[in-house]
Short mmCIF file of C-alpha atoms and ligand atoms in Angstrom, two decimals:
data_model
loop_
_atom_site.label_atom_id
_atom_site.label_comp_id
_atom_site.label_asym_id
_atom_site.label_seq_id
_atom_site.Cartn_x
_atom_site.Cartn_y
_atom_site.Cartn_z
CA MET A 208 -27.69 37.42 59.29
CA SER A 209 -24.84 35.54 57.69
CA ASP A 210 -25.66 33.22 54.80
CA ASP A 211 -24.16 30.11 56.36
CA GLU A 212 -25.90 30.45 59.71
CA PRO A 213 -28.93 28.15 59.94
CA VAL A 214 -32.19 30.06 60.23
CA ARG A 215 -34.40 29.03 63.13
CA ASP A 216 -38.05 28.09 62.77
CA ALA A 217 -39.67 30.48 65.22
CA GLY A 218 -42.07 28.71 67.55
CA PHE A 219 -40.81 25.23 66.78
CA ASP A 220 -37.17 25.86 67.71
CA ASP A 221 -38.29 27.82 70.77
CA TRP A 222 -40.29 24.75 71.78
CA LEU A 223 -37.24 22.49 71.33
CA ASP A 224 -35.23 24.99 73.44
CA ALA A 225 -37.84 24.67 76.19
CA LEU A 226 -37.72 20.88 75.94
CA GLY A 227 -33.93 21.05 76.28
CA ASP A 228 -34.38 23.24 79.36
CA GLY A 229 -36.69 20.62 80.85
CA ASP A 230 -39.81 22.74 80.53
CA PRO A 231 -41.81 21.53 77.51
CA TYR A 232 -45.17 23.14 76.96
CA PHE A 233 -48.28 23.03 74.83
CA LEU A 234 -50.69 25.74 73.79
CA GLU A 235 -54.15 25.83 75.30
CA CYS A 236 -57.18 27.81 74.20
CA GLU A 237 -59.77 29.04 76.69
CA HIS A 238 -61.87 25.94 75.95
CA GLY A 239 -59.07 23.60 76.97
CA HIS A 240 -58.01 22.36 73.52
CA GLY A 241 -54.32 21.59 73.18
CA SER A 242 -52.04 22.29 70.23
CA LEU A 243 -48.38 22.83 69.35
CA PRO A 244 -46.51 25.86 68.04
CA PRO A 245 -46.21 27.69 65.73
CA ARG A 246 -49.98 28.16 66.00
CA ARG A 247 -52.27 31.22 65.99
CA VAL A 248 -55.71 29.64 65.81
CA CYS A 249 -57.00 26.69 67.83
CA PRO A 250 -57.21 23.74 65.38
CA GLU A 251 -60.21 22.17 67.10
CA PRO A 252 -63.05 22.21 64.54
CA GLY A 253 -65.50 25.01 65.32
CA CYS A 254 -63.48 26.48 68.21
CA ASP A 255 -62.11 29.60 66.46
CA SER A 256 -60.09 30.68 69.50
CA THR A 257 -57.03 32.84 68.89
CA ASP A 258 -56.28 33.14 72.59
CA LEU A 259 -53.61 30.47 73.04
CA GLU A 260 -51.59 30.28 76.27
CA LYS A 261 -48.47 28.28 77.07
CA ARG A 262 -49.06 25.55 79.65
CA SER A 263 -46.66 22.97 81.05
CA LEU A 264 -46.89 19.62 79.31
CA PRO A 265 -47.74 16.63 81.53
CA GLU A 266 -44.49 14.82 82.41
CA THR A 267 -45.46 11.42 81.08
CA GLY A 268 -47.25 10.11 78.05
CA ARG A 269 -48.49 6.79 76.72
CA ILE A 270 -47.23 5.19 73.51
CA GLU A 271 -50.21 5.04 71.13
CA SER A 272 -48.36 3.32 68.31
CA VAL A 273 -44.77 2.35 67.62
CA THR A 274 -42.70 0.97 64.75
CA VAL A 275 -39.09 -0.08 64.31
CA VAL A 276 -37.72 1.90 61.37
CA SER A 277 -35.01 0.17 59.33
CA VAL A 278 -35.05 2.37 56.23
CA ALA A 279 -34.61 5.92 57.50
CA THR A 280 -34.33 9.29 55.81
CA PRO A 281 -30.68 10.30 55.28
CA ALA A 282 -30.81 12.56 58.36
CA PHE A 283 -31.57 9.60 60.62
CA GLU A 284 -29.70 6.85 58.79
CA ALA A 285 -27.02 6.57 61.46
CA ASP A 286 -29.69 5.80 64.08
CA ALA A 287 -31.42 2.99 62.16
CA PRO A 288 -32.89 0.67 63.19
CA PHE A 289 -34.74 2.76 65.76
CA ALA A 290 -38.15 2.74 67.42
CA LEU A 291 -40.39 5.62 66.39
CA ALA A 292 -43.57 6.26 68.35
CA VAL A 293 -46.54 8.55 68.69
CA ALA A 294 -47.14 9.18 72.38
CA ASP A 295 -50.21 10.79 73.92
CA PHE A 296 -49.43 13.37 76.59
CA GLY A 297 -53.09 14.31 77.20
CA PRO A 298 -53.68 17.69 75.60
CA VAL A 299 -51.32 16.89 72.71
CA SER A 300 -49.55 13.90 71.19
CA LEU A 301 -45.99 13.90 69.91
CA THR A 302 -43.83 11.89 67.53
CA GLY A 303 -40.33 10.82 68.48
CA GLN A 304 -37.70 8.14 68.75
CA VAL A 305 -37.89 5.82 71.75
CA ARG A 306 -34.50 5.77 73.48
CA GLY A 307 -32.95 3.88 76.37
CA ILE A 308 -34.62 0.58 75.46
CA GLU A 309 -34.09 -2.11 72.82
CA SER A 310 -36.10 -0.81 69.88
CA GLU A 311 -38.23 -3.96 69.58
CA ASP A 312 -39.16 -3.71 73.27
CA ALA A 313 -41.05 -0.42 72.86
CA GLU A 314 -44.76 -1.26 73.00
CA ILE A 315 -48.15 0.35 72.76
CA GLY A 316 -49.14 1.35 76.29
CA THR A 317 -45.59 2.00 77.52
CA THR A 318 -45.33 5.09 79.72
CA VAL A 319 -42.66 7.49 78.50
CA SER A 320 -41.17 10.85 79.35
CA LEU A 321 -39.97 13.40 76.83
CA GLU A 322 -36.40 14.34 76.09
CA LEU A 323 -34.35 16.18 73.53
CA ALA A 324 -32.19 13.77 71.58
CA THR A 325 -29.23 14.32 69.33
CA PRO A 326 -29.63 11.97 66.39
CA GLY A 327 -26.54 10.66 64.66
CA SER A 328 -27.11 12.96 61.75
CA GLU A 329 -25.52 15.94 60.11
CA THR A 330 -28.72 17.73 59.20
CA VAL A 331 -30.85 17.29 62.32
CA ASP A 332 -28.99 18.44 65.40
CA ARG A 333 -31.79 17.72 67.83
CA ALA A 334 -35.10 15.91 67.85
CA VAL A 335 -38.03 14.94 70.04
CA ALA A 336 -37.43 11.61 71.79
CA PHE A 337 -39.11 9.47 74.44
CA ARG A 338 -37.67 7.45 77.29
CA PRO A 339 -39.63 4.69 79.06
CA ARG A 340 -40.42 5.49 82.71
CA MET B 21 -75.17 20.29 34.42
CA SER B 22 -73.11 18.69 31.70
CA GLU B 23 -72.07 15.07 32.17
CA VAL B 24 -68.33 14.38 32.12
CA ARG B 25 -67.27 11.64 29.72
CA VAL B 26 -63.94 9.86 29.57
CA ALA B 27 -63.05 10.12 25.89
CA GLY B 28 -59.62 8.55 26.16
CA VAL B 29 -57.05 7.17 28.58
CA GLY B 30 -53.28 6.80 28.31
CA LEU B 31 -50.53 5.37 30.46
CA THR B 32 -46.83 4.75 30.28
CA PRO B 33 -45.70 1.44 31.66
CA PHE B 34 -44.81 2.13 35.31
CA GLY B 35 -41.36 1.09 36.42
CA ASN B 36 -37.76 1.95 36.73
CA SER B 37 -36.58 4.39 34.07
CA PRO B 38 -34.30 6.80 35.96
CA GLU B 39 -33.01 8.54 32.84
CA ARG B 40 -36.39 9.42 31.40
CA THR B 41 -37.54 12.98 32.08
CA GLY B 42 -40.98 13.81 33.41
CA ARG B 43 -41.82 15.62 30.20
CA ASP B 44 -40.95 12.54 28.12
CA LEU B 45 -43.07 10.29 30.35
CA PHE B 46 -46.05 12.64 30.21
CA ALA B 47 -45.77 13.01 26.44
CA GLU B 48 -45.99 9.24 26.00
CA ALA B 49 -49.10 8.99 28.19
CA THR B 50 -50.83 11.82 26.32
CA ILE B 51 -50.06 10.32 22.89
CA ALA B 52 -51.84 7.17 24.05
CA ALA B 53 -54.75 9.17 25.49
CA PHE B 54 -55.25 11.21 22.30
CA GLU B 55 -55.13 8.06 20.18
CA ASP B 56 -57.68 6.40 22.43
CA ALA B 57 -59.93 9.48 22.45
CA SER B 58 -59.89 10.40 18.76
CA VAL B 59 -59.88 14.03 19.92
CA PRO B 60 -57.56 16.52 18.17
CA ARG B 61 -55.01 18.27 20.38
CA GLU B 62 -56.21 21.66 19.17
CA ASP B 63 -59.58 21.08 20.88
CA ILE B 64 -57.98 20.98 24.35
CA GLU B 65 -58.99 24.08 26.27
CA GLU B 66 -56.86 23.54 29.34
CA VAL B 67 -54.30 21.14 30.83
CA LEU B 68 -54.64 20.08 34.47
CA TYR B 69 -51.58 18.20 35.64
CA GLY B 70 -50.62 16.49 38.90
CA ASN B 71 -47.06 16.20 40.18
CA PHE B 72 -45.58 15.95 43.64
CA MET B 73 -41.79 16.04 43.81
CA GLY B 74 -40.76 17.75 40.59
CA GLU B 75 -38.68 20.38 42.37
CA ILE B 76 -36.67 17.71 44.14
CA ALA B 77 -36.42 15.08 41.39
CA GLU B 78 -35.95 17.34 38.40
CA HIS B 79 -35.27 20.78 39.83
CA GLN B 80 -38.36 21.81 37.94
CA GLY B 81 -41.14 24.02 39.15
CA HIS B 82 -43.86 25.59 36.98
CA GLN B 83 -44.52 22.25 35.33
CA GLY B 84 -47.96 23.05 33.88
CA PRO B 85 -46.82 24.85 30.72
CA LEU B 86 -43.84 22.51 30.36
CA MET B 87 -46.13 19.50 30.26
CA ALA B 88 -48.67 21.11 27.92
CA ASP B 89 -45.75 21.83 25.61
CA ALA B 90 -44.53 18.23 25.86
CA ALA B 91 -48.05 17.01 25.03
CA GLY B 92 -48.15 19.20 21.93
CA VAL B 93 -51.01 21.22 23.36
CA ASP B 94 -51.29 24.99 23.13
CA ALA B 95 -53.52 25.79 26.10
CA PRO B 96 -53.33 27.21 29.61
CA ALA B 97 -51.90 24.66 32.04
CA THR B 98 -51.79 24.33 35.81
CA ARG B 99 -50.02 21.92 38.12
CA TYR B 100 -51.89 20.41 41.07
CA GLU B 101 -50.14 19.13 44.18
CA ALA B 102 -51.69 17.09 46.98
CA ALA B 103 -48.86 14.61 47.60
CA CYS B 104 -49.87 11.18 46.26
CA ALA B 105 -53.38 12.46 45.47
CA SER B 106 -52.10 15.21 43.16
CA SER B 107 -53.64 14.10 39.89
CA ALA B 108 -56.98 13.15 41.44
CA THR B 109 -57.32 16.75 42.62
CA ALA B 110 -56.65 17.81 39.02
CA VAL B 111 -59.49 15.51 37.92
CA ARG B 112 -61.81 17.08 40.49
CA ASP B 113 -61.20 20.51 39.02
CA ALA B 114 -61.65 19.22 35.49
CA VAL B 115 -64.98 17.64 36.43
CA ALA B 116 -66.18 20.91 37.96
CA ARG B 117 -65.07 22.88 34.89
CA ILE B 118 -66.92 20.65 32.43
CA ARG B 119 -70.04 20.35 34.55
CA SER B 120 -70.32 24.10 34.91
CA GLY B 121 -69.99 24.59 31.17
CA GLN B 122 -66.71 26.48 31.47
CA ALA B 123 -64.98 23.87 29.32
CA ASP B 124 -65.85 21.04 26.94
CA VAL B 125 -62.50 19.35 26.36
CA LEU B 126 -59.70 19.01 28.93
CA LEU B 127 -56.44 17.11 29.17
CA VAL B 128 -55.89 15.82 32.72
CA GLY B 129 -52.95 13.79 33.89
CA GLY B 130 -49.93 13.41 36.03
CA ALA B 131 -46.34 12.27 36.03
CA GLU B 132 -43.56 11.51 38.44
CA ARG B 133 -39.88 10.77 38.04
CA MET B 134 -38.57 9.18 41.23
CA SER B 135 -36.04 6.43 40.67
CA ASN B 136 -33.29 8.86 39.66
CA LEU B 137 -33.23 9.90 43.34
CA GLY B 138 -32.24 6.44 44.58
CA THR B 139 -33.91 4.78 47.57
CA GLY B 140 -32.59 7.24 50.17
CA GLY B 141 -33.39 10.26 48.05
CA ALA B 142 -36.88 9.02 47.19
CA THR B 143 -37.55 8.16 50.86
CA GLU B 144 -36.54 11.70 51.80
CA ALA B 145 -38.61 13.23 49.01
CA LEU B 146 -41.73 11.22 49.91
CA ALA B 147 -41.33 12.24 53.54
CA ILE B 148 -42.11 15.85 52.67
CA ALA B 149 -45.74 14.77 52.42
CA ALA B 150 -45.65 14.62 56.24
CA ASP B 151 -45.40 17.55 58.69
CA ASP B 152 -41.77 18.59 58.41
CA LEU B 153 -41.44 20.12 61.87
CA TRP B 154 -43.33 17.65 64.03
CA GLU B 155 -42.94 14.41 62.06
CA VAL B 156 -40.03 14.38 59.63
CA ARG B 157 -37.64 16.10 62.05
CA ALA B 158 -38.50 13.45 64.61
CA GLY B 159 -37.49 10.65 62.22
CA MET B 160 -40.76 9.94 60.41
CA THR B 161 -40.70 8.29 57.01
CA PHE B 162 -43.64 7.49 54.77
CA PRO B 163 -43.44 3.72 55.50
CA ALA B 164 -43.05 4.47 59.23
CA ALA B 165 -46.24 6.52 59.21
CA TYR B 166 -48.23 3.67 57.64
CA ALA B 167 -46.51 1.23 60.01
CA LEU B 168 -47.82 3.31 62.93
CA MET B 169 -51.28 3.17 61.38
CA ALA B 170 -50.97 -0.61 60.97
CA GLU B 171 -49.95 -1.13 64.60
CA ALA B 172 -52.79 1.11 65.75
CA TYR B 173 -55.20 -0.85 63.55
CA PHE B 174 -54.00 -4.21 64.93
CA GLU B 175 -54.37 -2.84 68.48
CA THR B 176 -57.91 -1.61 67.80
CA TYR B 177 -59.35 -4.33 65.57
CA GLY B 178 -56.88 -7.22 65.56
CA GLY B 179 -55.15 -8.74 62.55
CA ASP B 180 -51.53 -9.40 61.74
CA SER B 181 -48.78 -9.31 59.14
CA GLU B 182 -50.11 -12.44 57.49
CA ASP B 183 -53.46 -10.77 56.82
CA LEU B 184 -51.59 -7.88 55.24
CA ALA B 185 -49.46 -10.26 53.17
CA HIS B 186 -52.61 -11.49 51.43
CA VAL B 187 -53.21 -7.98 50.12
CA ALA B 188 -49.77 -7.96 48.48
CA VAL B 189 -50.23 -11.48 47.10
CA LYS B 190 -53.60 -10.55 45.60
CA ASN B 191 -52.35 -7.37 43.97
CA HIS B 192 -49.27 -9.05 42.52
CA ALA B 193 -51.48 -11.78 41.05
CA ASN B 194 -53.73 -9.13 39.52
CA ALA B 195 -50.76 -7.42 37.85
CA VAL B 196 -49.45 -10.46 36.00
CA GLU B 197 -51.38 -9.68 32.81
CA ASN B 198 -51.12 -5.89 33.09
CA ASP B 199 -48.37 -4.79 30.71
CA TYR B 200 -48.30 -1.36 32.37
CA ALA B 201 -47.39 -2.87 35.76
CA GLN B 202 -43.96 -2.60 37.31
CA TYR B 203 -44.09 -6.15 38.71
CA GLN B 204 -45.81 -8.70 36.49
CA ARG B 205 -45.07 -11.62 38.75
CA GLU B 206 -46.80 -13.53 41.49
CA ILE B 207 -45.51 -13.68 45.05
CA THR B 208 -46.44 -15.86 48.00
CA VAL B 209 -47.46 -15.07 51.56
CA GLU B 210 -44.09 -16.49 52.65
CA ASP B 211 -42.25 -14.12 50.30
CA VAL B 212 -44.01 -11.18 51.92
CA LEU B 213 -43.44 -12.36 55.48
CA GLU B 214 -39.79 -13.24 54.93
CA ALA B 215 -38.83 -10.00 53.15
CA PRO B 216 -36.69 -7.51 55.06
CA ARG B 217 -38.67 -5.12 57.27
CA VAL B 218 -38.83 -1.45 56.26
CA ALA B 219 -40.75 -0.29 59.33
CA THR B 220 -42.36 -3.02 61.45
CA PRO B 221 -44.83 -4.58 60.79
CA LEU B 222 -44.33 -3.54 57.14
CA GLY B 223 -41.69 -5.21 54.98
CA LEU B 224 -40.38 -4.63 51.50
CA TYR B 225 -43.30 -6.56 49.94
CA ASP B 226 -45.88 -4.61 51.95
CA SER B 227 -44.66 -1.46 50.24
CA CYS B 228 -45.22 -0.04 46.80
CA PRO B 229 -42.04 0.36 44.77
CA ILE B 230 -40.35 3.58 43.73
CA SER B 231 -41.69 4.19 40.24
CA ASP B 232 -41.43 6.42 37.22
CA GLY B 233 -44.48 6.91 35.04
CA ALA B 234 -47.25 9.07 33.70
CA SER B 235 -50.98 8.95 33.04
CA ALA B 236 -53.47 11.00 31.05
CA LEU B 237 -57.19 11.33 30.40
CA VAL B 238 -59.06 13.29 27.78
CA LEU B 239 -62.28 14.41 29.47
CA VAL B 240 -65.12 15.89 27.45
CA SER B 241 -68.65 17.12 27.97
CA GLU B 242 -71.47 14.86 26.92
CA SER B 243 -72.52 17.37 24.28
CA TYR B 244 -69.03 17.44 22.76
CA ALA B 245 -68.96 13.64 22.74
CA ASP B 246 -72.35 13.53 20.99
CA ARG B 247 -71.44 16.27 18.52
CA LYS B 248 -68.24 14.50 17.52
CA GLY B 249 -69.73 11.02 17.63
CA LEU B 250 -67.14 9.85 20.17
CA ASP B 251 -67.18 6.40 21.64
CA ALA B 252 -67.10 7.57 25.26
CA SER B 253 -69.25 5.16 27.20
CA VAL B 254 -67.83 5.86 30.67
CA ALA B 255 -68.72 8.95 32.70
CA ILE B 256 -67.30 10.41 35.88
CA THR B 257 -70.52 10.69 37.84
CA GLY B 258 -69.20 11.38 41.33
CA SER B 259 -66.32 13.33 42.78
CA GLY B 260 -65.51 13.99 46.42
CA GLN B 261 -62.61 15.13 48.54
CA GLY B 262 -61.94 14.85 52.27
CA GLY B 263 -59.35 16.34 54.56
CA ASP B 264 -57.79 15.67 57.94
CA ARG B 265 -55.16 17.09 60.29
CA MET B 266 -51.78 16.93 58.57
CA ALA B 267 -49.80 15.10 61.26
CA LEU B 268 -50.79 11.61 62.41
CA GLN B 269 -50.14 12.65 66.02
CA ASP B 270 -52.94 15.23 65.78
CA ARG B 271 -55.64 12.77 64.75
CA GLU B 272 -58.16 11.21 67.06
CA THR B 273 -57.14 7.74 65.92
CA MET B 274 -54.55 6.28 63.57
CA ALA B 275 -56.68 3.19 62.93
CA ARG B 276 -59.11 4.88 60.53
CA THR B 277 -58.95 7.39 57.69
CA PRO B 278 -61.95 9.71 58.05
CA ALA B 279 -60.82 11.93 55.17
CA ALA B 280 -61.42 9.01 52.80
CA SER B 281 -64.83 8.33 54.36
CA GLU B 282 -65.72 11.97 53.82
CA ALA B 283 -64.48 11.86 50.22
CA SER B 284 -66.44 8.70 49.44
CA GLU B 285 -69.66 9.94 51.05
CA LYS B 286 -69.46 13.09 48.94
CA ALA B 287 -68.63 11.14 45.78
CA TYR B 288 -71.44 8.60 46.28
CA ASP B 289 -73.90 11.43 47.03
CA ASP B 290 -72.73 13.24 43.94
CA ALA B 291 -73.29 10.15 41.82
CA GLY B 292 -76.53 9.29 43.58
CA ILE B 293 -75.35 5.77 44.42
CA GLY B 294 -74.29 3.81 47.48
CA PRO B 295 -71.22 1.64 48.04
CA GLU B 296 -73.35 -1.49 47.52
CA GLU B 297 -73.63 -0.60 43.83
CA VAL B 298 -69.87 -0.60 43.30
CA GLY B 299 -68.71 -3.52 41.17
CA VAL B 300 -65.00 -2.84 40.96
CA ALA B 301 -62.55 -0.59 42.82
CA GLU B 302 -59.06 0.82 42.54
CA VAL B 303 -57.78 1.97 45.92
CA HIS B 304 -54.60 3.61 47.16
CA ASP B 305 -52.53 0.69 48.47
CA CYS B 306 -49.19 2.46 48.87
CA PHE B 307 -48.76 -0.08 51.68
CA THR B 308 -50.79 -3.21 52.33
CA ILE B 309 -52.43 -1.64 55.40
CA ALA B 310 -53.52 1.29 53.24
CA GLU B 311 -55.80 -0.98 51.20
CA VAL B 312 -57.41 -2.24 54.41
CA LEU B 313 -58.03 1.30 55.64
CA ALA B 314 -59.27 2.35 52.19
CA ILE B 315 -61.90 -0.34 51.68
CA GLU B 316 -63.28 0.31 55.15
CA ALA B 317 -63.38 4.06 54.59
CA ILE B 318 -65.21 3.86 51.27
CA GLY B 319 -67.77 1.37 52.49
CA LEU B 320 -66.58 -1.80 50.75
CA ALA B 321 -65.86 -3.44 54.12
CA SER B 322 -67.23 -2.61 57.54
CA GLU B 323 -65.04 -1.23 60.30
CA GLY B 324 -62.54 -3.84 61.49
CA GLU B 325 -63.49 -6.27 58.68
CA GLY B 326 -61.20 -4.93 55.97
CA ILE B 327 -58.17 -6.70 57.35
CA ALA B 328 -59.52 -10.15 56.39
CA ALA B 329 -60.99 -9.18 53.00
CA ALA B 330 -58.06 -10.25 50.82
CA ARG B 331 -57.37 -13.40 52.85
CA GLU B 332 -61.03 -14.45 52.63
CA GLY B 333 -61.12 -13.71 48.92
CA ARG B 334 -63.74 -10.97 49.12
CA THR B 335 -61.56 -8.51 47.17
CA THR B 336 -59.76 -10.90 44.82
CA VAL B 337 -60.55 -11.24 41.13
CA GLU B 338 -63.10 -13.93 42.04
CA GLY B 339 -64.50 -11.89 44.93
CA GLU B 340 -67.66 -9.88 45.39
CA VAL B 341 -65.97 -6.55 44.62
CA PRO B 342 -62.52 -7.04 43.09
CA VAL B 343 -60.08 -4.44 44.42
CA ASN B 344 -57.01 -3.29 42.50
CA LEU B 345 -57.34 -5.48 39.43
CA SER B 346 -54.60 -3.29 37.94
CA GLY B 347 -52.19 -4.63 40.54
CA GLY B 348 -52.66 -1.52 42.64
CA LEU B 349 -49.85 0.78 43.68
CA LYS B 350 -48.23 -2.27 45.20
CA ALA B 351 -47.57 -4.17 41.98
CA LYS B 352 -48.47 -1.75 39.21
CA GLY B 353 -46.22 0.89 40.78
CA HIS B 354 -46.71 4.34 42.26
CA PRO B 355 -45.26 7.29 40.36
CA VAL B 356 -47.08 9.48 42.84
CA GLY B 357 -48.27 12.35 40.67
CA ALA B 358 -49.52 9.90 38.03
CA THR B 359 -51.37 7.54 40.35
CA GLY B 360 -54.79 9.21 40.74
CA VAL B 361 -55.34 9.50 37.01
CA SER B 362 -53.89 6.06 36.35
CA GLN B 363 -56.52 4.55 38.66
CA LEU B 364 -59.24 6.21 36.56
CA ALA B 365 -57.56 5.01 33.36
CA GLU B 366 -57.52 1.42 34.64
CA LEU B 367 -61.13 1.63 35.86
CA THR B 368 -62.28 3.07 32.54
CA LYS B 369 -60.72 0.14 30.71
CA LEU B 370 -62.22 -2.32 33.19
CA LEU B 371 -65.69 -0.85 32.69
CA ARG B 372 -65.30 -0.61 28.89
CA GLY B 373 -64.09 -4.20 28.81
CA ASP B 374 -60.73 -3.61 27.12
CA HIS B 375 -58.65 -4.34 30.26
CA PRO B 376 -56.91 -7.72 30.68
CA HIS B 377 -59.35 -8.32 33.56
CA GLY B 378 -62.30 -6.80 31.69
CA ASP B 379 -64.08 -10.14 31.31
CA ARG B 380 -63.93 -10.71 35.06
CA VAL B 381 -66.08 -7.67 35.77
CA GLU B 382 -68.37 -7.87 32.74
CA ASP B 383 -71.42 -7.17 34.88
CA ALA B 384 -69.91 -4.21 36.68
CA ASP B 385 -71.14 -0.83 35.53
CA VAL B 386 -70.00 1.19 38.55
CA GLY B 387 -66.38 1.62 39.56
CA VAL B 388 -64.83 3.63 42.34
CA ALA B 389 -61.32 5.08 42.69
CA HIS B 390 -59.76 6.08 46.00
CA ASN B 391 -56.59 8.18 45.91
CA ALA B 392 -54.90 9.36 49.11
CA GLY B 393 -52.27 11.99 49.88
CA GLY B 394 -49.75 11.66 52.70
CA THR B 395 -51.20 9.64 55.54
CA VAL B 396 -54.66 10.42 54.16
CA ALA B 397 -54.74 14.06 55.20
CA SER B 398 -55.99 14.38 51.63
CA ALA B 399 -58.35 11.89 50.05
CA VAL B 400 -60.13 11.97 46.71
CA VAL B 401 -62.78 9.53 45.54
CA HIS B 402 -64.28 9.33 42.07
CA VAL B 403 -67.20 7.26 40.82
CA LEU B 404 -67.19 6.02 37.22
CA GLU B 405 -70.25 4.60 35.50
CA VAL B 406 -71.04 3.05 32.16
CA VAL B 407 -73.66 5.41 30.73
CA ALA B 408 -73.76 4.64 27.04
ZN1 ZN C 127 -59.98 25.52 71.13
#
């Protein structure tokens, strides 16, 4: 490995790859609890399962909460102001920017789909994002 | 079990001192604590020190021995890190050590240098308290996380920005006479509502400032205090910690902070009291919404009622249980590693009666401190009581 090549985060970057390929997934234990990689043990209290299988993520989610961020971290400064939301996809929830809509129009309850966004940053080349459906 | 007494407290003024090193800040706080305690440095058996972003702000790891050295103490030293709850976790360990008889005299404290990073740098540094992969890399900031909690709270229980503004107004008013506070000036509801937004619904005046500062306590066993004839009338009688999933997205709801409920239940149990006995509280108001969530979690307001507490005057200096008489993180400042211990320092002075607001809570003999890390994935609650 060369020193200037960025090192991937196994599990997480594989998940972003899958999102980019249009096939995002979550991990499911035999009791139906959802979680996200990298993950070896089901995080549900008392479950203890280590048998986690990849399953396709439902195509749409619901915005659970949303804010318009004006003061961003340096990696996202070029995007600000932007809407940032937590959206519930059923087995798991995700955090991401809401795109394709005026940022102040993103609301709790809005149905969104997932996409891989390229923020206007130098340090983050791709990120989880949502698009209203 | 040995009772844990607060022999002395020390603070630096919190504020903007970008050129001052962490070691210099901590030294100042410990000088004040030793003076207050009348305990010789050579009696310290261990140093327990909280700090969050030392690697980023000062390129300095392994801060325990560095800080013991700065304090003029020759004793083993360990750094504790739990984001903004770092120094409260150090206190928890100190309490356990003294109670078990492993130690009689401990120096506990914390420090943070932040303003040298600038606003962007400090925002980035604070963000590492969130899940880097699933939150920060999606654009999360610390204010954004609390903004998401505020919106979820409004959706679940109602309330608005004006309710939150009253929290900021109250805490600024409380800080006016506190010479350790970063902002010793009053603000109005209009000031808060008209300030630029950081992350909606939270604006600049809903947010604690970026602060430099340090705090220290000398904690001793009851037997040491008696043997040395110390004037140590306040005891730490309850200590509890709670935890939650790291990322907001993984929690059942963003409108409550169960880790803080867990911490307070354990701390009240430990002290053998209930929330109704609390006469004064310092809670972790890194943002106005955080105070609302905190007072509900620790039983000072019922679920959904915390939002109106400041507006209705229930938590003001004239209220039933005054909250954040120090000015809170909001107006006193929030050098994150110093905050947990600074809350206990302020409460100790309030209970002893040597705080600017001491007369206002003359009848109070039980105080509670709530210190939270990240978006309350860590929470620590301590109960202080006047025992002598
Ligand atoms: Zn499971």
